[in-house]
Coordinates of C-alpha atoms and ligand atoms in Angstrom, one line a residue:
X1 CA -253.8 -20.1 72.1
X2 CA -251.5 -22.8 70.9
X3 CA -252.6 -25.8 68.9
X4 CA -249.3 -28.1 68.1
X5 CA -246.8 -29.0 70.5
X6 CA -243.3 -30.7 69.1
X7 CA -240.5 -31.6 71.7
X8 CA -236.6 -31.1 70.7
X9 CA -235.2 -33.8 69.2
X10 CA -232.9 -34.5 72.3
X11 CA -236.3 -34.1 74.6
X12 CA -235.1 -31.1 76.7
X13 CA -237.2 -28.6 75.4
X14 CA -241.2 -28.2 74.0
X15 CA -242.2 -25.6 71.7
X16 CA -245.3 -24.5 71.3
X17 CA -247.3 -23.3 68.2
X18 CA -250.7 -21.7 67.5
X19 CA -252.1 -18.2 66.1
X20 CA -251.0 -15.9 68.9
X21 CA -247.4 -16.6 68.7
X22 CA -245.0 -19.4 69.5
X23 CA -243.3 -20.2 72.8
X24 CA -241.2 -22.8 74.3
X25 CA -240.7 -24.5 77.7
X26 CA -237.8 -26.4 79.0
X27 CA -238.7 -29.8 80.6
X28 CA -236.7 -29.3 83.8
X29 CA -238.7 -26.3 84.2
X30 CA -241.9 -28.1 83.4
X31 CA -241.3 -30.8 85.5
X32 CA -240.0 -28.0 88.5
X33 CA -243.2 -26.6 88.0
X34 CA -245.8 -29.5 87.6
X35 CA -249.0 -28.9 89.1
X36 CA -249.6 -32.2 90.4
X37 CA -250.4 -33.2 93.9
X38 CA -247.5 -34.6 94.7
X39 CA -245.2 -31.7 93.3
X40 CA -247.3 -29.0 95.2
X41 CA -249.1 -29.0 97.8
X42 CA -253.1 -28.9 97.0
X43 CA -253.7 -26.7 100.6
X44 CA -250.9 -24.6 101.0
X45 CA -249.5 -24.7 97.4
X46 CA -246.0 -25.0 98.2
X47 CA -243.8 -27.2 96.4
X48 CA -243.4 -30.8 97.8
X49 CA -239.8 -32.0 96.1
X50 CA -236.6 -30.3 95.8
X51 CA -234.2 -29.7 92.8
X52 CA -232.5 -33.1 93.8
X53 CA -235.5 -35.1 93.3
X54 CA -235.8 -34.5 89.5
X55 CA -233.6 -36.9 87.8
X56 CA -230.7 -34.8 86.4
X57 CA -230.9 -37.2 82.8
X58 CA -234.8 -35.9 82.7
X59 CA -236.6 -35.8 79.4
X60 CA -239.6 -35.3 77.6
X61 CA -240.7 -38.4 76.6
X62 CA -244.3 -37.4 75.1
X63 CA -246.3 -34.0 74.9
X64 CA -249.4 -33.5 73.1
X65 CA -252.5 -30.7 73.6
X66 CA -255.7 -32.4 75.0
X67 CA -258.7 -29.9 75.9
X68 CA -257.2 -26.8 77.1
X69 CA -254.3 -28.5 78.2
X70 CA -250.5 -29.6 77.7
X71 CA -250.3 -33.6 78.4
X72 CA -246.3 -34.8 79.0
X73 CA -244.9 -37.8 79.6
X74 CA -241.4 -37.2 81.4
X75 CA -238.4 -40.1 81.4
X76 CA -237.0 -41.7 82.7
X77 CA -239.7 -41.3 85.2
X78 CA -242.7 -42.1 82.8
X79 CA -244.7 -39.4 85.1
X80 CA -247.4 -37.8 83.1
X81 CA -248.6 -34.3 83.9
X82 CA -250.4 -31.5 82.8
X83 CA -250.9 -27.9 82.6
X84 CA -253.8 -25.8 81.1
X85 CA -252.9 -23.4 78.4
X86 CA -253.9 -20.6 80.1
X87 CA -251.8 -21.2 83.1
X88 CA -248.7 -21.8 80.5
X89 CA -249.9 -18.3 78.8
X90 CA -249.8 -16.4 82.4
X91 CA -246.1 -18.5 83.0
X92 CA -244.6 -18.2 79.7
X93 CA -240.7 -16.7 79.8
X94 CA -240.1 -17.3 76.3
X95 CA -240.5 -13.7 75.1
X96 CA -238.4 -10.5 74.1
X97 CA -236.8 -8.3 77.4
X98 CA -239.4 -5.8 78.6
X99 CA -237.9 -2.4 76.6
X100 CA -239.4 -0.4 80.1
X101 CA -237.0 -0.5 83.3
X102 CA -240.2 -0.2 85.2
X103 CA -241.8 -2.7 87.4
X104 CA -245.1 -4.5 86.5
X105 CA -247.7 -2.4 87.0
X106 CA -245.8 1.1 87.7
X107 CA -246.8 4.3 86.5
X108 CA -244.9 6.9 86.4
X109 CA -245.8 10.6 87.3
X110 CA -244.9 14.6 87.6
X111 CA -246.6 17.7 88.7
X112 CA -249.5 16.8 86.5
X113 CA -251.0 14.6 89.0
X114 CA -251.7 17.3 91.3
X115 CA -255.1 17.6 89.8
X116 CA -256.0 13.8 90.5
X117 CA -254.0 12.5 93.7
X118 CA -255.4 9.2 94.1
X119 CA -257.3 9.7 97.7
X120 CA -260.3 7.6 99.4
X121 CA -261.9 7.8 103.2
X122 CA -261.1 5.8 105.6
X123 CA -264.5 4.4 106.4
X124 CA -265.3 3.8 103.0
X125 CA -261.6 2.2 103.4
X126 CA -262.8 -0.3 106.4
X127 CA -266.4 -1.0 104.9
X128 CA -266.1 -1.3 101.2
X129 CA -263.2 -3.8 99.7
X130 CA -263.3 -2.2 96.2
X131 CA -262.5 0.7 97.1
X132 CA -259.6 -0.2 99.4
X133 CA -258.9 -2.6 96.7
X134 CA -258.3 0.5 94.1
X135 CA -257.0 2.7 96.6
X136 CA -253.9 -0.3 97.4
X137 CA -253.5 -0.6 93.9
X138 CA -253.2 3.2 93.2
X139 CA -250.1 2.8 96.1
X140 CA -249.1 0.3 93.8
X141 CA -249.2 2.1 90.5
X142 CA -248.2 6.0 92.0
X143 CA -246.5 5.1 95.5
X144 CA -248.5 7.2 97.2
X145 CA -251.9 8.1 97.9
X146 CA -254.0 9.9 100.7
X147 CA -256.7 9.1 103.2
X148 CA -259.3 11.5 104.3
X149 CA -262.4 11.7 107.3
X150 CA -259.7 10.1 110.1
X151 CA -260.8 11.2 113.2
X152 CA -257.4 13.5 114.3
X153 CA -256.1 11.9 116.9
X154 CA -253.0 10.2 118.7
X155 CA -252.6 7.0 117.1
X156 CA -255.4 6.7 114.6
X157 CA -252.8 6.5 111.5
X158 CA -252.5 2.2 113.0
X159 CA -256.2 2.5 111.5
X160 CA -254.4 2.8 107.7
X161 CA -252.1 0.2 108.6
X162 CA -254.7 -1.9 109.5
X163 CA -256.2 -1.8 105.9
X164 CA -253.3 -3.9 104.7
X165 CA -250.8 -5.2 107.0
X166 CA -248.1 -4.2 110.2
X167 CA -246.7 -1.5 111.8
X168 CA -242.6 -1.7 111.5
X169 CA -241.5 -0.6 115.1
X170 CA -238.1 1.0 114.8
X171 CA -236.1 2.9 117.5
X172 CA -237.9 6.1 116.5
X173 CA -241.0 3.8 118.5
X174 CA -244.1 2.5 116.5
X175 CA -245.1 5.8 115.8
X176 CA -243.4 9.2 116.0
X177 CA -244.1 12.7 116.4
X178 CA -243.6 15.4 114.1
X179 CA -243.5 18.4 115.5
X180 CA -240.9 21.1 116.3
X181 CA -239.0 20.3 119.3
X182 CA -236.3 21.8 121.6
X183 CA -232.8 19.8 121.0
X184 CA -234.3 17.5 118.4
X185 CA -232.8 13.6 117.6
X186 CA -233.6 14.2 114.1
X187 CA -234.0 17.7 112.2
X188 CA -237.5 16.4 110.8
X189 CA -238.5 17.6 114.5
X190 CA -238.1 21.4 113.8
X191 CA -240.2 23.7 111.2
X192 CA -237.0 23.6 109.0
X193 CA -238.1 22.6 105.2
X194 CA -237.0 19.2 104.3
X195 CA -235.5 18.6 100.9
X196 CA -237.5 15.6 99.1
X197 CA -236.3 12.4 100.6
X198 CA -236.9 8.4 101.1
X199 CA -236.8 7.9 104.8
X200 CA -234.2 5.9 107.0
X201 CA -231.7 4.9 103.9
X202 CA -229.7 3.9 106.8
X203 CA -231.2 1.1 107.1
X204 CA -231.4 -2.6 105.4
X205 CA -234.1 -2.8 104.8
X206 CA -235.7 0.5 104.7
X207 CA -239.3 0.6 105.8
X208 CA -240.9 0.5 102.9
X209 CA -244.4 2.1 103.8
X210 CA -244.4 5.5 105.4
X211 CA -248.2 6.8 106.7
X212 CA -247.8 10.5 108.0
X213 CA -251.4 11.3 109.6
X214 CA -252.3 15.2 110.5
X215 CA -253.4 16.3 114.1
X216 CA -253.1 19.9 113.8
X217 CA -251.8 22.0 110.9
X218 CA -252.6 26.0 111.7
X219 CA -249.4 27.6 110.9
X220 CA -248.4 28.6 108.1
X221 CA -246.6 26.9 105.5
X222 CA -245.5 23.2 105.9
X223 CA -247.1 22.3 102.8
X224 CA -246.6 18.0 102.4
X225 CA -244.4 17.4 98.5
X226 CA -244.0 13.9 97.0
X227 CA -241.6 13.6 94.4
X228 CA -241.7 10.0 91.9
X229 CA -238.1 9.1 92.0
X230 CA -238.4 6.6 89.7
X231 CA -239.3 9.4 87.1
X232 CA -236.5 11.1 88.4
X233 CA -234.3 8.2 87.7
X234 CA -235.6 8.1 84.0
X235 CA -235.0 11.2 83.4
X236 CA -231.4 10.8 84.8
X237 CA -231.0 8.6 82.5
X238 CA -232.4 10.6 79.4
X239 CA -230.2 13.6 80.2
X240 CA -226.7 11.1 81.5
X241 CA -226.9 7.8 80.6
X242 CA -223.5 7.1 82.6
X243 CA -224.3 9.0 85.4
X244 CA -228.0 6.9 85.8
X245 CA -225.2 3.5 85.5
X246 CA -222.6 5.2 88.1
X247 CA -225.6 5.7 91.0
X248 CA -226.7 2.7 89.9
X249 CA -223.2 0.5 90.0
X250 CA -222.1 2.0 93.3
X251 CA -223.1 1.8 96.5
X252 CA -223.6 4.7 98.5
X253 CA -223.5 4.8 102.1
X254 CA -225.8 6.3 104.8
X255 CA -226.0 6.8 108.5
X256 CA -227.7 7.8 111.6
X257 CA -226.2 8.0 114.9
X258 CA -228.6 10.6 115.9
X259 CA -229.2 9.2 119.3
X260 CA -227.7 7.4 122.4
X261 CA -226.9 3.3 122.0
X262 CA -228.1 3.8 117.7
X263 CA -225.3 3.5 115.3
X264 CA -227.3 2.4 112.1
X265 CA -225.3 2.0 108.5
X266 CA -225.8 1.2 105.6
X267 CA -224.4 0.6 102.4
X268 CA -226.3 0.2 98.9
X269 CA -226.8 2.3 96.1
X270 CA -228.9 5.5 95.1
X271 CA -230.6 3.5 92.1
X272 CA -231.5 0.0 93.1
X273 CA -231.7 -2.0 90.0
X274 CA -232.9 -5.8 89.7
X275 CA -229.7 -7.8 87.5
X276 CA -231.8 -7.0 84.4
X277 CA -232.1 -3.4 84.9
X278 CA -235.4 -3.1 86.4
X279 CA -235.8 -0.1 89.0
X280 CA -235.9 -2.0 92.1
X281 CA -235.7 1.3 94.6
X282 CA -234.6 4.9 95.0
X283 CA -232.7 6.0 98.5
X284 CA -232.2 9.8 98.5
X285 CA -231.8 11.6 101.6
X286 CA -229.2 14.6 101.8
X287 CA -229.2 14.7 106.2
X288 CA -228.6 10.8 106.4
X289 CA -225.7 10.5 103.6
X290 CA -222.6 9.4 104.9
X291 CA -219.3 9.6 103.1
X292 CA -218.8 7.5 99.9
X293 CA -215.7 5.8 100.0
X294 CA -217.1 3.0 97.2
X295 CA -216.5 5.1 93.8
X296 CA -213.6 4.5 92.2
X297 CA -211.0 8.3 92.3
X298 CA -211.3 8.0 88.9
X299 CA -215.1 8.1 88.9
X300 CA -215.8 9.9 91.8
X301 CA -216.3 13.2 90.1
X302 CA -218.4 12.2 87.3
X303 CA -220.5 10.3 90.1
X304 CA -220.8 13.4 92.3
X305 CA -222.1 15.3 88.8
X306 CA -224.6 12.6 88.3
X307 CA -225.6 13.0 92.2
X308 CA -226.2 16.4 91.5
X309 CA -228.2 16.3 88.6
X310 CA -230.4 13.6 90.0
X311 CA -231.0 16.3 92.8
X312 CA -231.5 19.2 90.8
X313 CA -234.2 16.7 89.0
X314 CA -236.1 16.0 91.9
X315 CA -235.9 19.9 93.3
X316 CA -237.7 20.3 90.2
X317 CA -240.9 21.8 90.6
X318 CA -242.5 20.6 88.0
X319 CA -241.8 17.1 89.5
X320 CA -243.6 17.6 92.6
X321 CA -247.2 17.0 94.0
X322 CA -248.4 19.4 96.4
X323 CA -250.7 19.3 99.5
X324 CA -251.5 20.2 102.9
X325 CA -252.5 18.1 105.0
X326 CA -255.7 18.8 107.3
X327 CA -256.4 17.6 110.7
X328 CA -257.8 14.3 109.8
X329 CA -256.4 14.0 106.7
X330 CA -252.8 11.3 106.2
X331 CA -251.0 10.1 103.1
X332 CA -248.8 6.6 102.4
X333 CA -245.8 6.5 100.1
X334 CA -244.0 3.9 99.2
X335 CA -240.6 4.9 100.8
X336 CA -238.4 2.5 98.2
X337 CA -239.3 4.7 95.4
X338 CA -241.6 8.2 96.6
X339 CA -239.9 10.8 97.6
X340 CA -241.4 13.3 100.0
X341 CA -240.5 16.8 101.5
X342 CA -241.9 19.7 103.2
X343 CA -241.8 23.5 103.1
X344 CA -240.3 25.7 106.2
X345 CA -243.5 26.5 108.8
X346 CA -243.4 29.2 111.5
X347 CA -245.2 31.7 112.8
X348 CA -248.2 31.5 114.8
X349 CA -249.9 28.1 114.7
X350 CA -249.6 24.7 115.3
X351 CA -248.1 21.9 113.1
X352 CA -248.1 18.4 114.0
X353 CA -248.6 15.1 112.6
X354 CA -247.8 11.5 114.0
X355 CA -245.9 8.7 111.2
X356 CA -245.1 5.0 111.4
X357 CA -243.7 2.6 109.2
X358 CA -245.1 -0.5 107.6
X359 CA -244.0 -2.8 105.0
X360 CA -244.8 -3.5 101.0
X361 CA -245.3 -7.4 101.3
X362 CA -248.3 -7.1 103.6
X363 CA -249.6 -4.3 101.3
X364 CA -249.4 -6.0 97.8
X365 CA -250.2 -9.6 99.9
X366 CA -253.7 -7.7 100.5
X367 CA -253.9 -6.0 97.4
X368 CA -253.8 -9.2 95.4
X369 CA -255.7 -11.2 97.7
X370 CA -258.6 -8.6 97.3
X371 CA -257.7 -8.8 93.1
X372 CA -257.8 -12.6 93.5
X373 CA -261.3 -12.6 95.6
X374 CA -262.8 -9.9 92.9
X375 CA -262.0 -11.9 89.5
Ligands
FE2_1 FE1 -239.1 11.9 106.1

């Protein structure tokens, strides 16, 4: 931890010193981010003052390290506050950009996790937070896990949803059925196979939970895939750096007008980056892509090479993890960066399972809730 503490000689800026390394703080953003019970909340922990209640000629005026803690003195306010070392150590920005595109906490995967698909049962689910604590942060780490002993029937999938947050209703209903039909709205209602896919790109926002629960699956085939396109992406970029930076400096755009009174559009790009290149989301779905008119003439044929090679990357088998489903048996991806498909079915049998849609926020809310309660 840090053991000396000098401030710039014009007082906008601290730096700290000490064994594990050196790091600095700005005083705006200390003083933004005092602890103090009149800059946040003590119940609710949201911030009290605005931006326009920090005088803009704001300096740092003292700063010293007292027991664990960093002691300033800001002017012209003379407001002392404090921070504790630690909580500086879990805040600190001063550091060298993260070399790995990846989110916090992300893991990427290929056909090797078939032999351990992160999977718990749903009444050890209800009744035991550690284990729906491990089973929310395998979501968070894979994108996808699967739920087993669910009593097959109409409507139990809102029991996963009920482990971490709320259904997202859409005009497909709060739940739909997946089945073969006559004259279907959407072709995932036939035994056609389905190319690996994140679901609803038409939409802004996508769901970004999808639950597909089993009722019956006796005919053959139909086998559930899930793809990690964020793997997919990396190796994009591996094989075509520029064609990774075309999907991702386009938009693409996608569509359903599948059924009467919906005209749903959208209009964002196949790789989703954050602004410093972090993979913020895939959307990949051949039935629902509309036609591009946002690439440039002169890039539009590299971009449609780069398109391709992203799909012949995730029709890679030795990207995809394979099951099928049981009665009583469902799985969760996380539709902003899992892809899943299905194989062809037909023949003598039954196939059908029942999805809905949810949302991330409620899902990590829980996930670090139950983190927060178990440290
Ligand atoms: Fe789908």
């Amino acid at each position: 931890m840090w053991t000396d503490v000098t401030v710039t000689k014009d007082g906008s800026a601290l730096h700290l010193k000490g064994p594990d390394g050196d790091t600095g703080f700005h005083a705006i953003w200390l003083r933004d981010n005092a602890l103090d019970a009149a800059t946040r909340d003590a119940g609710n922990a949201q911030r009290l003052i605005t931006l326009a209640d920090i005088p803009k000629d704001l300096t740092l005026s003292q700063a010293h390290i007292r027991e664990g803690q960093l002691h300033v003195i800001f002017a012209p306010e003379d407001k002392a506050c404090a921070w504790p070392l630690g909580w500086l150590a879990d805040h600190a920005y001063d550091r060298p950009t993260a070399a790995t595109p990846l989110p916090d906490r992300v893991q990427t995967w290929d056909a090797a996790l078939n032999n351990s698909v992160p999977t718990a049962d749903l009444t050890e689910l209800q009744s035991d937070n550690a284990t729906r604590r491990d089973w929310l942060a395998a979501i968070r780490r894979y994108g996808f896990a699967k739920v087993t002993g669910m009593t097959p029937r109409e409507g139990g999938l809102f029991d996963i949803v009920d482990l971490f947050g709320y259904v997202r209703e859409t005009n497909y209903g709060r739940l739909f059925e997946v089945r073969t039909e006559v004259n279907p709205v959407n072709l995932a209602y036939t035994g056609l196979g389905l190319q690996a896919h994140t679901d609803n790109p038409y939409r802004d926002p996508v769901p970004t939970l999808q639950v597909l629960a089993c009722l019956e699956n006796s005919a053959s085939g139909g086998e559930n895939m899930v793809v990690d396109g964020f793997a997919a992406a990396l190796r994009l970029r591996a094989q075509d750096p520029r064609g990774f930076d075309l999907l991702a400096g386009h938009p693409m755009r996608f569509a359903y007008t599948g059924g009467a009174g919906i005209a749903l559009h959208s209009r964002r790009p196949i790789i989703d980056l954050l602004p410093d290149g972090t993979l913020q989301g895939i959307r990949f779905n051949a039935r629902s892509a509309a036609p591009n008119t946002d690439v440039p003439f002169a890039d539009m044929a590299d971009w449609y090479a780069a398109y391709r090679r992203l799909s012949d990357i995730i029709d890679d088998t030795a990207m995809e993890v394979q099951f099928k489903l049981a009665p009583g048996e469902a799985f969760i991806v996380d539709n902003t960066r899992v892809l899943h498909a299905r194989k062809g079915y037909s023949g003598a049998g039954s196939r059908w399972l029942q999805g809905c849609y949810a949302d991330k926020d409620g899902l990590l809310s829980t996930l670090t809730a139950l983190e927060t309660a178990h440290a």
